Short mmCIF file of C-alpha atoms and ligand atoms in Angstrom, two decimals:
data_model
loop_
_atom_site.label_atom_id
_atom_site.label_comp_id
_atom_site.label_asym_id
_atom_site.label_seq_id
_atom_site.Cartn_x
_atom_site.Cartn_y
_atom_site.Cartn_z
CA UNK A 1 -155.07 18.51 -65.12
CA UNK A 2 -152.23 20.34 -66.11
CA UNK A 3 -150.71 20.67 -69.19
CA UNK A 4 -147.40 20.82 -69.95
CA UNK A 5 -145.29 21.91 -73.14
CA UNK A 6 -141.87 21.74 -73.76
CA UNK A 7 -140.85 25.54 -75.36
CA UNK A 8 -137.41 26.15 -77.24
CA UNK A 9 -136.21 29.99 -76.53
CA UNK A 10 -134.18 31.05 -79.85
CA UNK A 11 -133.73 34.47 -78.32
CA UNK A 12 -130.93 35.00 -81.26
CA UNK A 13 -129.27 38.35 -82.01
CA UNK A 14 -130.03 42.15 -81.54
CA UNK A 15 -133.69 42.32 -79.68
CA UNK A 16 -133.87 39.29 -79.61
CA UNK A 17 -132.84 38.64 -76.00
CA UNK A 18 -135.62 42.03 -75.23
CA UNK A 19 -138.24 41.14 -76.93
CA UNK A 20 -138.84 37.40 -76.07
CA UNK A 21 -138.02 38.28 -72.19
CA UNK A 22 -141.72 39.61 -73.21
CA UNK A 23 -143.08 36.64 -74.22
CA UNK A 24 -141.63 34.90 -71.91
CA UNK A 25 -143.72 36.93 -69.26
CA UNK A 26 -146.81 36.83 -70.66
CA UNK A 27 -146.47 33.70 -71.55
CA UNK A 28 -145.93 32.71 -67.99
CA UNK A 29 -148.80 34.95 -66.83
CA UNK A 30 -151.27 33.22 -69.36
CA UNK A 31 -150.21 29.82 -67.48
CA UNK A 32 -151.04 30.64 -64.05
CA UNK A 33 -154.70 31.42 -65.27
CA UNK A 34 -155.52 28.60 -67.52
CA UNK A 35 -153.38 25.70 -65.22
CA UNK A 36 -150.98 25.39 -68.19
CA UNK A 37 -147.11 24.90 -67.37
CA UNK A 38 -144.27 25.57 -70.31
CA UNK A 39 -140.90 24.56 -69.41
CA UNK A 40 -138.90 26.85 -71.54
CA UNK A 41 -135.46 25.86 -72.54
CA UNK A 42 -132.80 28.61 -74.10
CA UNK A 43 -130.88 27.20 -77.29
CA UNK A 44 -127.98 29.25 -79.58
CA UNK A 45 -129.25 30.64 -83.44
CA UNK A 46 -127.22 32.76 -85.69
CA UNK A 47 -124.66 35.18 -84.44
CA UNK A 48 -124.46 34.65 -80.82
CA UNK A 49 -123.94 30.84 -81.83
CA UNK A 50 -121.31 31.77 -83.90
CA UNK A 51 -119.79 33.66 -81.71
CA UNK A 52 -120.04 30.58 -78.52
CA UNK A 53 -119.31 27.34 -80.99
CA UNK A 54 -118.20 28.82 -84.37
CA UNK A 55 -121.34 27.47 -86.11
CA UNK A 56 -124.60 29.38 -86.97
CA UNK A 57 -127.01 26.33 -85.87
CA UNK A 58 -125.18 23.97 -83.47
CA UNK A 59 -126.31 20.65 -84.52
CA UNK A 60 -127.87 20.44 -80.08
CA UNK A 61 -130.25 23.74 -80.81
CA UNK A 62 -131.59 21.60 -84.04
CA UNK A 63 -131.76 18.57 -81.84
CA UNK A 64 -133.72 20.19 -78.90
CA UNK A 65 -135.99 22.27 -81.55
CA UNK A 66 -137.22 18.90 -83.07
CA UNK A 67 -137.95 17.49 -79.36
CA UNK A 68 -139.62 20.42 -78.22
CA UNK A 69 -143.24 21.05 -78.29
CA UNK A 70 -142.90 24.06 -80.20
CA UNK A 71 -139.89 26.95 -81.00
CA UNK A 72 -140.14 30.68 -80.17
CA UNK A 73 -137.85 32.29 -82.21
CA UNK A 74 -136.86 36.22 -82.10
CA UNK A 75 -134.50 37.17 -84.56
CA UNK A 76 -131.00 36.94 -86.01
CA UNK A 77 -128.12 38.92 -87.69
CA UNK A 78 -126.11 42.23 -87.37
CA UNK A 79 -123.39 44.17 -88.31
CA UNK A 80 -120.86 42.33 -86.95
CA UNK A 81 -121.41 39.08 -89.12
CA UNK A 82 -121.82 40.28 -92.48
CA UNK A 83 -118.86 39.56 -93.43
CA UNK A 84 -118.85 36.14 -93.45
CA UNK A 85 -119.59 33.93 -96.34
CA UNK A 86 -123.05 32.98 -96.73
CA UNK A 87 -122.87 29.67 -95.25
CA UNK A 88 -121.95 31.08 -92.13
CA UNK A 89 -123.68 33.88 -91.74
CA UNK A 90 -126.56 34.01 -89.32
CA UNK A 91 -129.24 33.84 -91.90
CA UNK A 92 -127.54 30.64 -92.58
CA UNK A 93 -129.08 29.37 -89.09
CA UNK A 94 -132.52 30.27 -89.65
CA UNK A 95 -132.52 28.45 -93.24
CA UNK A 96 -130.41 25.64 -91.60
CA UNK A 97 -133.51 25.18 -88.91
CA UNK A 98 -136.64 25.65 -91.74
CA UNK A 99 -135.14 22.93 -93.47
CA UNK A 100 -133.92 20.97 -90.21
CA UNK A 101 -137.21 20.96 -88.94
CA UNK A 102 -139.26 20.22 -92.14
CA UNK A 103 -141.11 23.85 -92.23
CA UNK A 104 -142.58 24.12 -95.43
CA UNK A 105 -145.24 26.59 -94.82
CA UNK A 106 -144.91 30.07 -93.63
CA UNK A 107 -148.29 31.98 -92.31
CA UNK A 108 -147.69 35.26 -92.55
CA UNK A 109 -150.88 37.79 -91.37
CA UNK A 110 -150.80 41.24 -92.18
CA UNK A 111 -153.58 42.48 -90.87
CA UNK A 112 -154.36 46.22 -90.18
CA UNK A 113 -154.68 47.23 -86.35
CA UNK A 114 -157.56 49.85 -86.38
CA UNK A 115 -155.57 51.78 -83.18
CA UNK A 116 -152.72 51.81 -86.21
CA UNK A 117 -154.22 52.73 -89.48
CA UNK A 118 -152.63 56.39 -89.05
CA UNK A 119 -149.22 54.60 -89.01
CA UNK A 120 -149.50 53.20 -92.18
CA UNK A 121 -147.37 55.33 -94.84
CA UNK A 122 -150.67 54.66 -97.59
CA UNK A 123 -154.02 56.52 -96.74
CA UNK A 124 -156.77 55.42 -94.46
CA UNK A 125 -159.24 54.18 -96.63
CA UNK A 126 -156.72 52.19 -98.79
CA UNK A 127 -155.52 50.45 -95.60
CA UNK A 128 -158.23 50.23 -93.26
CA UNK A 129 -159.80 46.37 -93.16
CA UNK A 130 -157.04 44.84 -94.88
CA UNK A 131 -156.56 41.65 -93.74
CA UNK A 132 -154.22 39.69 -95.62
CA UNK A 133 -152.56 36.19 -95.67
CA UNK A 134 -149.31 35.00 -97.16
CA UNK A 135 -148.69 31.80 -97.30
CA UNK A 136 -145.02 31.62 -98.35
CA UNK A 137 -143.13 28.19 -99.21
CA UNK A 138 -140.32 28.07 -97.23
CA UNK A 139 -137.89 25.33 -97.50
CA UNK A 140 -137.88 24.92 -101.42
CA UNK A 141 -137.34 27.59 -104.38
CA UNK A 142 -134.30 29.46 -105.03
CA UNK A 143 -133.18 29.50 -101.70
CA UNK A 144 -132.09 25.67 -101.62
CA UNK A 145 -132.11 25.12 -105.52
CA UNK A 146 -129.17 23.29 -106.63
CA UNK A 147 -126.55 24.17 -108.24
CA UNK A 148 -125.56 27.22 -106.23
CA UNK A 149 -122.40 28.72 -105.72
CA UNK A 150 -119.61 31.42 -106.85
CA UNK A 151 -117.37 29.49 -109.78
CA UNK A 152 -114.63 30.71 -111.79
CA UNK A 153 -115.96 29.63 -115.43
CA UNK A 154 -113.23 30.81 -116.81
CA UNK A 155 -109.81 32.57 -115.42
CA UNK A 156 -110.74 35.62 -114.18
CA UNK A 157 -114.62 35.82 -114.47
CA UNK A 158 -116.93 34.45 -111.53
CA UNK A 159 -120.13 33.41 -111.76
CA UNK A 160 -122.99 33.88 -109.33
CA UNK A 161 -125.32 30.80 -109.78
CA UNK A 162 -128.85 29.99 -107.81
CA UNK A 163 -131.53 27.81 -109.13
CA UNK A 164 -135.45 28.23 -108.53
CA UNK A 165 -136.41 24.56 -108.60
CA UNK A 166 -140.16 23.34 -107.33
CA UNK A 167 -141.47 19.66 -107.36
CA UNK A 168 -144.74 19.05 -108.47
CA UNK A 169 -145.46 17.46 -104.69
CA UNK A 170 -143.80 20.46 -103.34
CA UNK A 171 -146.23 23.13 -104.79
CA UNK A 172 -149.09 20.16 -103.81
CA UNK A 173 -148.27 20.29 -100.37
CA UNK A 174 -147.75 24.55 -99.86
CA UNK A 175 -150.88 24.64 -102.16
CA UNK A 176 -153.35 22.69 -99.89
CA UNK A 177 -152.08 25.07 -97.23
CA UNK A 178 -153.13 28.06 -99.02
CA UNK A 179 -156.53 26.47 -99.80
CA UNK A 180 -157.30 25.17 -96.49
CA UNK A 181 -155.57 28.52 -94.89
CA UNK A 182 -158.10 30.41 -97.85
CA UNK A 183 -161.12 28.24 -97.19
CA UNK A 184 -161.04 29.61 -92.94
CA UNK A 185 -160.83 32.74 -93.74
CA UNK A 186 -162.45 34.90 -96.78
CA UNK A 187 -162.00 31.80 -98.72
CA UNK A 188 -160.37 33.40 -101.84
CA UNK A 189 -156.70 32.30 -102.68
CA UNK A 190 -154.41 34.47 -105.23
CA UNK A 191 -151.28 32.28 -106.47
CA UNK A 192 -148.44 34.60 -107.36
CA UNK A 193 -145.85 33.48 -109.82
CA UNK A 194 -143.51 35.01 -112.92
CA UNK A 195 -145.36 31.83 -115.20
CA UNK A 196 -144.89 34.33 -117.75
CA UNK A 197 -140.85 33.88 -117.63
CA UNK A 198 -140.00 30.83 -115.35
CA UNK A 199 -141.16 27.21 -116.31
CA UNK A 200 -140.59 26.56 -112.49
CA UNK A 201 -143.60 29.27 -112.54
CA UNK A 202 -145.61 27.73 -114.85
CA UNK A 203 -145.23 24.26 -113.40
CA UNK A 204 -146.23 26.14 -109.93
CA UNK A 205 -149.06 27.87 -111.96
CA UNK A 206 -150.45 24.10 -113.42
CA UNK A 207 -150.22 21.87 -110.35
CA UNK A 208 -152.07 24.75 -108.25
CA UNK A 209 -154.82 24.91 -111.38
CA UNK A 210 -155.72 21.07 -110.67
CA UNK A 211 -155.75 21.17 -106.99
CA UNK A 212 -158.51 24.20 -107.46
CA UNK A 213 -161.08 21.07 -108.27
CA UNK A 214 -160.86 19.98 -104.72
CA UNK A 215 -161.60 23.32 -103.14
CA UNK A 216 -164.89 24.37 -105.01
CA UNK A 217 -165.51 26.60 -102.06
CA UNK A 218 -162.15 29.09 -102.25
CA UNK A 219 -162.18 31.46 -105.36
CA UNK A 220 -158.86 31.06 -106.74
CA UNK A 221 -157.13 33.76 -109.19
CA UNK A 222 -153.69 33.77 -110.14
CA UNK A 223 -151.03 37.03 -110.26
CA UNK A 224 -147.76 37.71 -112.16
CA UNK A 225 -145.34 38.93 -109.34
CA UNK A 226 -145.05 42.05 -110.21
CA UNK A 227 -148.16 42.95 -110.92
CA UNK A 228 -148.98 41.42 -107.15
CA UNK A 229 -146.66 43.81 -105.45
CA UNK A 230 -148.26 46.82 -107.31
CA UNK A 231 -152.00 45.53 -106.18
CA UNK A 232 -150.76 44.96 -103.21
CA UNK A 233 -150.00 49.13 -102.53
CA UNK A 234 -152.57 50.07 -105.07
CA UNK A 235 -155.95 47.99 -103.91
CA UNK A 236 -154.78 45.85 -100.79
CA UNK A 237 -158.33 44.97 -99.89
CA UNK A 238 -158.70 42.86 -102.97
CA UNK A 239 -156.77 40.03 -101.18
CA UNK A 240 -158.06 37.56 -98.49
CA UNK A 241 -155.24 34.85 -98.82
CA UNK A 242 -151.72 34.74 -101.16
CA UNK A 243 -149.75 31.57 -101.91
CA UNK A 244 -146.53 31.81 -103.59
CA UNK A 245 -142.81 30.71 -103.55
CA UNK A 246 -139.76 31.19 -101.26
CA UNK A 247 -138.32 34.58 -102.71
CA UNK A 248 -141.89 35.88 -104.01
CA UNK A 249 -143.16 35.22 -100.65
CA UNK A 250 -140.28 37.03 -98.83
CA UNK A 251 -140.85 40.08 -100.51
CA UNK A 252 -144.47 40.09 -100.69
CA UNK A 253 -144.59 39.60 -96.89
CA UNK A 254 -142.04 42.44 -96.54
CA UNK A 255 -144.60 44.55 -98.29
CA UNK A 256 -147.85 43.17 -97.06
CA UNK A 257 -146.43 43.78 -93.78
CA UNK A 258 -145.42 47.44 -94.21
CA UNK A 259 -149.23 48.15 -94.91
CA UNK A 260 -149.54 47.67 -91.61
CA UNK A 261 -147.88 50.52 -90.48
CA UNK A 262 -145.13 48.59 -88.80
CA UNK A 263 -142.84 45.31 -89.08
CA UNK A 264 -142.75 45.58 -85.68
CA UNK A 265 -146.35 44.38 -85.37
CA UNK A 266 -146.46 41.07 -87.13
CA UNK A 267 -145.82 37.19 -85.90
CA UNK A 268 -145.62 34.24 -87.81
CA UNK A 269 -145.67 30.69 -88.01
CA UNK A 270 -143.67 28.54 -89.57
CA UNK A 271 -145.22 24.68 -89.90
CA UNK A 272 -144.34 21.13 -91.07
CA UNK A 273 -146.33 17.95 -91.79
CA UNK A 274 -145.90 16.88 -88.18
CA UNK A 275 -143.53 18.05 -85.66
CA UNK A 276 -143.03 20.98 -83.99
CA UNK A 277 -144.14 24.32 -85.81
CA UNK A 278 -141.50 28.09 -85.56
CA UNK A 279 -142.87 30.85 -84.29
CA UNK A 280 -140.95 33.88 -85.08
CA UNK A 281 -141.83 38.16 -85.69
CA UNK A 282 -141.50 38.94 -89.17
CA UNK A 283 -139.28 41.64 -88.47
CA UNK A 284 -135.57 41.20 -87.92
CA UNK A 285 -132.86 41.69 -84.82
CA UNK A 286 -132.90 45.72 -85.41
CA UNK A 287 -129.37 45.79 -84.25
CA UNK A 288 -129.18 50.00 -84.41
CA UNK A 289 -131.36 49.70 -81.38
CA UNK A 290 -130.70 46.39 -79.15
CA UNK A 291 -130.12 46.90 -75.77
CA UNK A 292 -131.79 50.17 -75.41
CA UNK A 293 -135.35 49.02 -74.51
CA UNK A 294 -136.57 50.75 -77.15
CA UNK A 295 -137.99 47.75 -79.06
CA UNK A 296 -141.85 46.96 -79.93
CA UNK A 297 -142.41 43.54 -78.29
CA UNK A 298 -145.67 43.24 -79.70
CA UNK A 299 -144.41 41.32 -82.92
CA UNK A 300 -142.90 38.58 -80.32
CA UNK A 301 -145.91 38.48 -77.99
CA UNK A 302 -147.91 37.78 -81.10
CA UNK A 303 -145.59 35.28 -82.36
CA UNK A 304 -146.07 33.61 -79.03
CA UNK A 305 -149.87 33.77 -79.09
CA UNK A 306 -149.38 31.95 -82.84
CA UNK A 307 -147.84 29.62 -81.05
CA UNK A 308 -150.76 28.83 -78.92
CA UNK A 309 -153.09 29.15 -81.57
CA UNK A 310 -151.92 26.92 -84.35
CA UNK A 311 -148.53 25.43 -82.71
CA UNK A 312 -150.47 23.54 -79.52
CA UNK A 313 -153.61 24.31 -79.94
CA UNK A 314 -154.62 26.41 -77.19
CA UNK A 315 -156.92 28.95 -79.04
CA UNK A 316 -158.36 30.06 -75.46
CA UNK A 317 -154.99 31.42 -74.26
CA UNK A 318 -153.88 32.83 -77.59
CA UNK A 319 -157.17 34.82 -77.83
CA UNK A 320 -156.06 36.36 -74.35
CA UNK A 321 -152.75 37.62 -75.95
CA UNK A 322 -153.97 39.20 -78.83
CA UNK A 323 -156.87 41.09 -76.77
CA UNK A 324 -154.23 41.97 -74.65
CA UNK A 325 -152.35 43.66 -77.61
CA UNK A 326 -155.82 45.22 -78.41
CA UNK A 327 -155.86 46.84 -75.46
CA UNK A 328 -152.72 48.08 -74.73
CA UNK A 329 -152.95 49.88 -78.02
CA UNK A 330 -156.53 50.97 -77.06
CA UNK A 331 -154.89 52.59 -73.80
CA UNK A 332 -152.40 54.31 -76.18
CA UNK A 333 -149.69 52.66 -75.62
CA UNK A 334 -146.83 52.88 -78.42
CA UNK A 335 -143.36 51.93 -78.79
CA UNK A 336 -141.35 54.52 -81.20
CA UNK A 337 -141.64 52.26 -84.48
CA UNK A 338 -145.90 52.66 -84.34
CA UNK A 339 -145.88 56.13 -82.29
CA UNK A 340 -148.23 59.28 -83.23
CA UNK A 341 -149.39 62.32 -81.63
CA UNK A 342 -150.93 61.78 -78.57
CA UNK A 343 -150.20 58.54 -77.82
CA UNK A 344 -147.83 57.21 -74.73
CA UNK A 345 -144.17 56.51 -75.89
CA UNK A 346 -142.84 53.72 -73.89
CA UNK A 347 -140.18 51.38 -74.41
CA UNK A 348 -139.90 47.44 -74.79
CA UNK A 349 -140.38 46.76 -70.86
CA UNK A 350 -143.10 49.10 -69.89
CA UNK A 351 -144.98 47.79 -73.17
CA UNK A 352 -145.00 44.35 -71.30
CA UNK A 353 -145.45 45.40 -68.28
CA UNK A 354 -148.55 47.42 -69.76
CA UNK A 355 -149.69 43.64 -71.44
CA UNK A 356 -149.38 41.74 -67.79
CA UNK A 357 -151.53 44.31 -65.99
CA UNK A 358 -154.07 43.89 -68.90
CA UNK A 359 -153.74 40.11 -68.93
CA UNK A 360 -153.74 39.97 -64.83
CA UNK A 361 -156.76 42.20 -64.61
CA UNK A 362 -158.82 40.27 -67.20
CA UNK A 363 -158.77 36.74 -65.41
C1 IPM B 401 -137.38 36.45 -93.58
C2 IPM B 401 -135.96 36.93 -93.69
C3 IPM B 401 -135.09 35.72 -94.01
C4 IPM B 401 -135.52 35.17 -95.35
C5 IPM B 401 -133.58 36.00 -93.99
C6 IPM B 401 -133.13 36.64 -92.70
C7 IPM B 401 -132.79 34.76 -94.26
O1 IPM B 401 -135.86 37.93 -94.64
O2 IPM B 401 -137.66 35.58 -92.74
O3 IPM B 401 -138.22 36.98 -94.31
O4 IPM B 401 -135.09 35.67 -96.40
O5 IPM B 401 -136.30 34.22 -95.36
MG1 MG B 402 -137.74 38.62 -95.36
#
């Protein structure tokens, strides 16, 4: 019997629109073999919302997102929206829809390609096998800590104010993520906090401690910040699977990532208690180069495969897409952001036309 699933397209800003055409096609090709059907439906995020209804995250994109079966994102922002004040800014509609949507925990691999290990800025044989998880909280932290604002304390001197908050049942919940997300992999979890500084840390740091009891199989160790993002460019092997807060997480992924050789080859997934999950590249809308096909797709197609994988459970399908990738990259196929000598420099579309031929031949 066929199966059906209801797909929001958040094609967004920049490459968006480029890169999740991609998807979209070898998403559609993936159907055809394994009598699967996706009804995809388009909806406005960030700056091309703005731009049609004045809003970063029309309150109908949130609506069909939570009714869908699951959300392909691409990406959002540019140029020509940052000057607006925060709250209206593109990245306003991506924080608008994590918290819409209840997404509390974002998977974020960064794991080493062996085609790529040459495009990694570090050496070989500190980035070879790495194979990293970060688990970041998403929808708590200093991003949605309250108060927040720009006030005028006294005449003529602002003040800039955020506030990292966590709940005890907020660091539960992200922290039985990391464990179970630890415990199918390598099963070792490293919490990273600033408990040395923040008392939001050290509460983070004590209510992960007592969970630990639970999961007698994971090998949990704990990491000051900034200690984490030195290990993580000094010994990146050392980690199987990291935990950690909104703005840790951001930058740690930003860095785990780069390992990697390239932003442009990492997915994500962004999940709730129930519901629909997010799926959305790590990288951003790359606005310098949208709408000149010159965009790695690969990001996209492998946020699509997450999708599959841990969104609707289709593991068959998303194990197509990501040997696809494999062998694409195996043929030599690069897009500029992961290109060396030797290799085949195409652009966005002939990288997914590349992937179909791959995925058609290997029925
Ligand atoms: C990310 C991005 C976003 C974040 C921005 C665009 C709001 O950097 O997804 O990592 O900070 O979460
Ligand atoms: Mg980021």
């Amino acid at each position: 019997m066929t199966k059906h699933y209801r797909i929001t397209l958040l094609p967004g800003d920049g490459i968006g629109s480029e890169i999740i055409a991609i998807a979209v096609d070898v998403l559609k090709t993936i159907a055809k073999q394994l009598d699967i059907e996706f009804i995809f439906q388009e909806a406005l995020i960030g700056g091309s919302a703005i731009d049609a209804t004045g809003e970063p995250l029309p309150a109908e994109t949130l609506e069909q997102c939570r009714h869908s079966d699951a959300v392909l994102l691409a990406a959002i922002g540019g140029y020509k929206w940052d000057d607006l004040p925060n709250a209206m800014r593109p990245e306003a509609g991506l924080l608008g829809i994590r918290a819409g949507m209840g997404l509390f925990a974002n998977l974020r691999p960064a794991t080493i390609l062996p085609q790529l290990v040459d495009a990694s800025s570090l050496k070989r044989e500190i980035v070879e096998g790495v194979d990293i998880m970060v688990v970041r909280e998403l929808t708590g932290g200093v991003y949605f800590g309250k108060p927040k604002g720009i006030f005028e304390t006294e005449p003529g001197e602002k003040r800039g104010v955020n506030t990292m908050a966590y709940t005890e049942s907020e660091v539960e919940r992200i922290g039985r993520v990391g464990f179970e997300t630890a415990r199918k992999r390598g099963g070792k979890l490293c919490s990273v906090d600033k408990s040395n500084v923040l008392d939001v840390s050290q509460l983070w740091r004590d209510r992960i401690i007592k969970l630990a009891p639970e999961y007698p199989d994971v090998e949990l160790s704990h990491l000051y910040v900034d200690n984490a993002a030195m290990q993580l460019l000094r010994w990146p092997k050392q980690f199987d699977t990291i935990v950690t807060g909104n703005l840790f997480g951001d930058i740690l992924s930003d860095a785990a990532a780069m390992l990697t050789g390239s932003i442009g080859m990492l997915p994500s997934a962004c999940l709730g208690t129930s519901g629909p999950g997010l799926f959305e590249p790590v990288h951003g809308s790359a606005p310098d180069i949208a709408g000149q096909d010159k965009a790695n797709p690969l990001a996209q197609v492998l946020s699509a495969a997450m999708m599959l994988r841990y969104g609707l459970d289709e593991p068959a399908a998303a194990d197509r897409i990501e040997q696809a990738v494999q062998q694409v990259l195996d043929a030599g196929y690069r897009t500029g952001d992961i290109m060396s000598e030797g290799m085949k420099l195409v652009g966005c579309r002939e990288m997914g036309d590349a992937l179909i031929e791959r995925l058609e031949s290997s029925k």
